[in-house]
Phi, psi and omega in degrees: 000139181290164178300324180294320179296318178296321181296319179296317178295323178297322178293324180289316189273340178088187188299326179300337181277359183298327181295333180264323189253352180093170181273183180237154177213167176061222182297327180297319178294322178293321176299317180299318179295319180293320178293320180292326178303323182271301190278346178291347180271003182291121183296333182293338180295319177293319182298327182262004179056041178228039183304129182282129175252124186248225185303147184249024180296156185287339186252153176268135180289139166272169178300318180298314179299317182298316179297319177298319183293312183293327177297324180280327192264337188236156174293163186304317182298320179290321178301315180296322178294317179296318178296319180297316178296323181297316186272331185260323183270320184249359174052048177276085190293336183291352173297329179241010177236357178265121182303321180297322179291314184298331182288338186243351186282147179272122183299142173203167186302323181294325178289325175300314179298321180294320178299315182293330178285330189245004186298335178290347178270353190267141171281169186304322181292316178295321180298323178296318179291321180294329181300332177301320178295315180300313183297316183294314183289319179296320179300317179295317178297319180299314182298319182289314184287325180301324178296316179296319181295315179299319179296320181296324186261004185275353179110148181282148178282138176252173180271003178283150181288151177232143177273354178271120187264099177236137185304321184292342181255015181297128180264088185295319184298311181293323180297315180295315181299319183286341184247016180299334178296345181260015180286134179245105185303321183295334179257347184055047180224149171253124178267124186268119174265320183233105175279151179239148182229150180263151175273170176241139177278138180281133179286136172269102191270130170255150182292127178235150170259135173239116183248113179262119176255116190244119176291126182265011179297154186303326182292344183259017188303313180298323179290326175299314180299310184288333175294317179298316181290319179299315179299320179295323180289327179281337185300129175083357177293144178298131177088001183231129172244116190255138173236143175233120183237124175259147180211150162229254168271346173251168179237128181235123178274114183256015186301325182294342180255007186301324183288350180233083185296334178295310179299321181298315181291324179292338178271345186295146179241109184272151177099188181090184180280190182220122175231085184291323182302320180296319178295320179295320177298321178296317180299320181301327179288338181275341186293127179257311176239100187308321183277004176234036183225138173241123175251116179254114178264110184257104189199164172271000174063022170273089188285123177268343177268215182272115178294325178296320177295322179297311180299318180296319179295318179293319178300318179298318178297313182297317183294334178273001175102004179280139174278124178247122175255127172255104186254114179284348175201142172223085177203183187291333179273328182053043176264106186277143169224112191203168176283103186290331180294312178296316180299321180295323178297323178290321177296325181295334180260010170112003177282150171272122184240134179174211177220148182220153164279161177303323179295322178293323176295317179299318179295321178298313180296316182299321180297319180288317182296327183281356182281000000 
């Protein structure tokens, strides 16, 4: 095994492996100290009698020192993973509540989630610095999702030719077929003389309402973030009228802030109980044309109120012709964790139940609006 391979195993196994694998020096020793600063606090190490012993330097790292070290010592992807574990696994809140840290830290989604969880602990000055993280991450999410939304609402591609040459409408099949005469076997290449492009059919848009009901419980934090960004991207699209409603045991209509997802997230209040039935009743009052309305309930479906009232409310919406989506997750991973028994009861009365990425939700809305 190479010296680099031995060094990596020594970093994984910690100081007890030094007798077999040798010691560390330079950056490797600094990496070991940084890893031990974070993972050495894991309670399971004592329980399993395998406490990791790391760097033996004379001084204890502060959070600011640790952030500076990992930024210098590790690639960006590893830095983001370490920061995520610090704020989510070990709840080191001063990463997002210490002004010195906030001034130098690089914004990323895990830090955004940490800010939203701890913003009630921040004084105005710290909150101002934390807002930079919220703005940067939301801006990146907006740019990415806005592209998906525009593509969903720009019209379906047809097989008719188009004189407008856009990369997204490139007709690869027809282009290859038409240029097969230019194939050169010795190079295994087809030389294209005439590229072909497909046209897009224009959607005939009817006015639709899209009502997003978002559970504010802590487990739904990623979905809260993506719901705010999704609502902002749908806002103002032709043929779509968007509402955003947050709920726990209370219901708060955030529609007036939909165009500013940063402000919306800074106002959000995470935690508390869950009364989905109450939110569904509120949504029912907003419906103007039942057959031109989509109600998306974004929740883990652990109902703290009356489950019978919830099922009854969803059944009423479905029977009047409203499309009801029960989304156990609305984020980039779309990994659902939810009460399957409650969700099945909603599916039994006609709701669509599952999980979606924001882009998939936009495509779902676009398909209905374009009919």
